[in-house]
Coordinates of C-alpha atoms in Angstrom, one line a residue:
M48 CA -23.8 23.6 -18.5
P49 CA -27.0 22.1 -20.2
I50 CA -26.1 19.7 -22.7
D51 CA -26.7 19.9 -26.3
T52 CA -28.8 17.4 -27.7
R53 CA -30.1 18.5 -31.1
F54 CA -29.2 16.9 -34.2
R55 CA -27.4 19.9 -36.5
N56 CA -26.8 17.6 -39.9
I57 CA -28.9 15.1 -40.8
V58 CA -29.1 13.0 -43.9
V59 CA -31.9 11.1 -44.9
T60 CA -31.9 8.7 -47.1
S61 CA -34.4 7.5 -50.3
D62 CA -35.4 4.7 -52.4
L63 CA -37.5 6.8 -54.1
S64 CA -40.4 5.0 -53.7
D65 CA -43.5 6.2 -51.9
N66 CA -42.1 4.4 -48.6
S67 CA -39.8 6.7 -48.2
I68 CA -42.3 9.7 -47.0
Q69 CA -42.3 8.7 -44.1
G70 CA -39.0 8.8 -43.4
L71 CA -38.8 12.3 -44.5
Q72 CA -41.7 13.0 -42.9
R73 CA -39.5 12.2 -39.3
A74 CA -37.1 14.0 -40.7
A75 CA -38.8 16.7 -41.1
D76 CA -40.1 17.3 -37.5
L77 CA -36.2 16.5 -37.0
A78 CA -34.6 19.1 -38.7
T79 CA -36.7 22.2 -37.9
S80 CA -33.7 23.0 -35.3
A81 CA -30.6 21.6 -37.8
D82 CA -28.4 23.6 -39.6
K83 CA -28.4 21.5 -42.6
L84 CA -30.2 19.0 -44.0
H85 CA -29.3 16.2 -47.0
I86 CA -31.6 14.2 -48.8
I87 CA -29.7 11.5 -50.4
H88 CA -30.7 9.0 -53.2
V89 CA -28.2 5.7 -53.7
V90 CA -27.8 4.3 -57.7
S91 CA -27.0 1.1 -56.6
S92 CA -24.2 -0.3 -58.9
S93 CA -25.2 -3.4 -59.6
E94 CA -28.4 -1.7 -61.3
L95 CA -25.2 0.1 -63.2
L96 CA -22.8 -2.8 -63.8
L97 CA -25.0 -5.6 -64.4
G98 CA -25.0 -5.7 -68.3
R99 CA -21.1 -5.5 -68.1
E100 CA -20.9 -7.8 -65.3
Y101 CA -23.3 -10.2 -67.6
G102 CA -21.6 -9.8 -70.6
L103 CA -24.9 -8.1 -71.8
G104 CA -22.5 -5.2 -73.0
L105 CA -25.5 -3.1 -71.4
E106 CA -23.2 -0.3 -70.2
V107 CA -24.6 2.3 -68.9
S108 CA -23.5 5.9 -70.8
K109 CA -22.1 8.8 -69.2
Q110 CA -25.6 10.9 -70.4
A111 CA -28.0 7.9 -69.7
L112 CA -26.2 8.1 -66.2
K113 CA -27.2 12.1 -66.4
E114 CA -30.8 11.5 -66.9
I115 CA -31.1 9.2 -64.5
H116 CA -29.7 11.6 -61.4
A117 CA -32.0 14.0 -63.3
A118 CA -34.8 12.5 -62.9
A119 CA -34.0 10.9 -59.3
D120 CA -33.2 14.7 -58.5
Q121 CA -36.9 16.0 -59.2
K122 CA -38.1 13.0 -57.4
L123 CA -36.6 13.7 -54.6
A124 CA -37.8 17.6 -55.0
S125 CA -41.3 16.3 -55.0
Q126 CA -41.0 13.6 -52.1
W127 CA -39.6 16.7 -49.9
K128 CA -42.5 18.9 -51.3
A129 CA -44.8 15.8 -50.2
A130 CA -43.3 15.3 -46.5
C131 CA -42.5 18.3 -45.9
P132 CA -44.9 20.2 -43.7
K133 CA -46.5 23.9 -44.7
D134 CA -45.2 25.0 -41.5
Y135 CA -41.6 23.7 -41.9
T136 CA -38.7 25.8 -40.9
G137 CA -35.6 24.3 -40.8
P138 CA -32.8 24.4 -43.2
H139 CA -33.6 24.4 -47.1
P140 CA -32.2 20.9 -47.6
R141 CA -29.6 19.9 -50.0
L142 CA -30.9 16.8 -52.8
L143 CA -28.0 15.0 -53.9
T144 CA -28.2 11.8 -56.1
I145 CA -24.7 9.9 -55.9
N146 CA -23.6 6.8 -57.0
G147 CA -22.6 3.9 -55.5
S148 CA -23.8 0.5 -53.3
P149 CA -26.5 2.0 -51.1
A150 CA -25.0 0.4 -47.1
P151 CA -22.0 2.1 -47.9
A152 CA -22.5 5.0 -50.2
I153 CA -24.9 6.2 -47.3
C154 CA -22.1 5.8 -44.7
E155 CA -19.5 7.3 -46.6
F156 CA -22.2 10.8 -47.7
A157 CA -22.1 10.7 -43.8
E158 CA -18.7 11.0 -42.8
S159 CA -17.5 12.9 -45.9
V160 CA -20.8 15.9 -44.9
K161 CA -19.9 15.5 -40.5
A162 CA -23.9 13.8 -39.8
D163 CA -24.5 13.4 -36.8
L164 CA -27.8 11.5 -37.6
I165 CA -29.0 9.2 -40.5
V166 CA -32.6 9.1 -41.1
I167 CA -33.3 5.7 -43.4
G168 CA -36.5 3.5 -43.2
T169 CA -37.3 0.4 -42.7
H170 CA -39.3 -2.3 -44.7
G171 CA -39.1 -4.6 -42.2
R172 CA -38.3 -7.7 -43.7
T173 CA -38.1 -11.2 -42.2
G174 CA -37.2 -14.8 -42.6
I175 CA -36.1 -15.4 -46.8
A176 CA -36.5 -12.3 -47.8
H177 CA -34.3 -10.9 -45.5
A178 CA -32.0 -13.3 -46.1
L179 CA -31.8 -12.9 -50.2
I180 CA -32.2 -9.2 -50.2
G181 CA -30.7 -8.2 -47.1
S182 CA -31.7 -5.0 -45.4
V183 CA -28.9 -1.6 -46.2
A184 CA -30.3 -0.1 -42.9
E185 CA -29.3 -2.7 -41.1
N186 CA -25.3 -2.4 -42.8
V187 CA -26.1 1.6 -42.4
V188 CA -26.8 1.2 -38.1
R189 CA -23.8 -1.2 -37.8
H190 CA -21.4 0.9 -40.2
A191 CA -22.6 4.5 -39.3
P192 CA -20.6 6.9 -38.1
C193 CA -23.6 8.6 -36.2
A194 CA -26.3 7.8 -34.9
V195 CA -28.7 6.2 -37.1
L196 CA -32.8 6.5 -37.0
T197 CA -34.5 4.0 -38.5
V198 CA -37.8 4.8 -39.1
R199 CA -40.1 1.9 -39.5
I200 CA -42.6 1.8 -42.4
E201 CA -46.1 1.1 -42.2
K202 CA -47.7 -0.8 -45.1
K203 CA -50.7 0.4 -46.1
K204 CA -53.8 -1.7 -45.5
K205 CA -55.5 -3.1 -48.0
K206 CA -59.4 -2.2 -48.3

C-alpha cells in the first residue's frame, strides 16, 4: 500500500515584507494537492505592549488593533495575489492576522488547525544581527508540532 506523502493542511507565514512573497510562492506550489491553506501574520505582542512596559501610556486601543488587523489582512490578500500563479488549483487560502510572540503564536496556530506543514521564510541573518534579533524561523523549527519548510529569502541584487 503506497504511503500518501502530500501535505494536506499547510500554514504559511508572512511578516508582510516584500520578501514574504517568496515563501508564499513556495507554499502555492505545495498547496496544489492540499485540502487547506492558512496564511498568517503575527502582530507581535511586544509591539502592542511597548508603550505600557515603558510607562509611555501608549496602549493600543481596540479600535486601533482592529485597524492593524484589517490592514494586515489586506496586505496578506495582496501578497497572495502577487504570489499565486494564474493556474493555481489548490484550496482558497484562509487569511488570518493573530496577536502574540511570533514563534510561539505560529506553533500554537499550527497545532490548533492540525497542520502537517509550516512554510516560513528565513532572512539568513548571521553574527551580531542573529544574536540581537534572533530567528523566528529557527524557533519555529525547534518547537513546531509538524514539519517545517524554511524558504531562504533571496536578496535582491543592487544595480
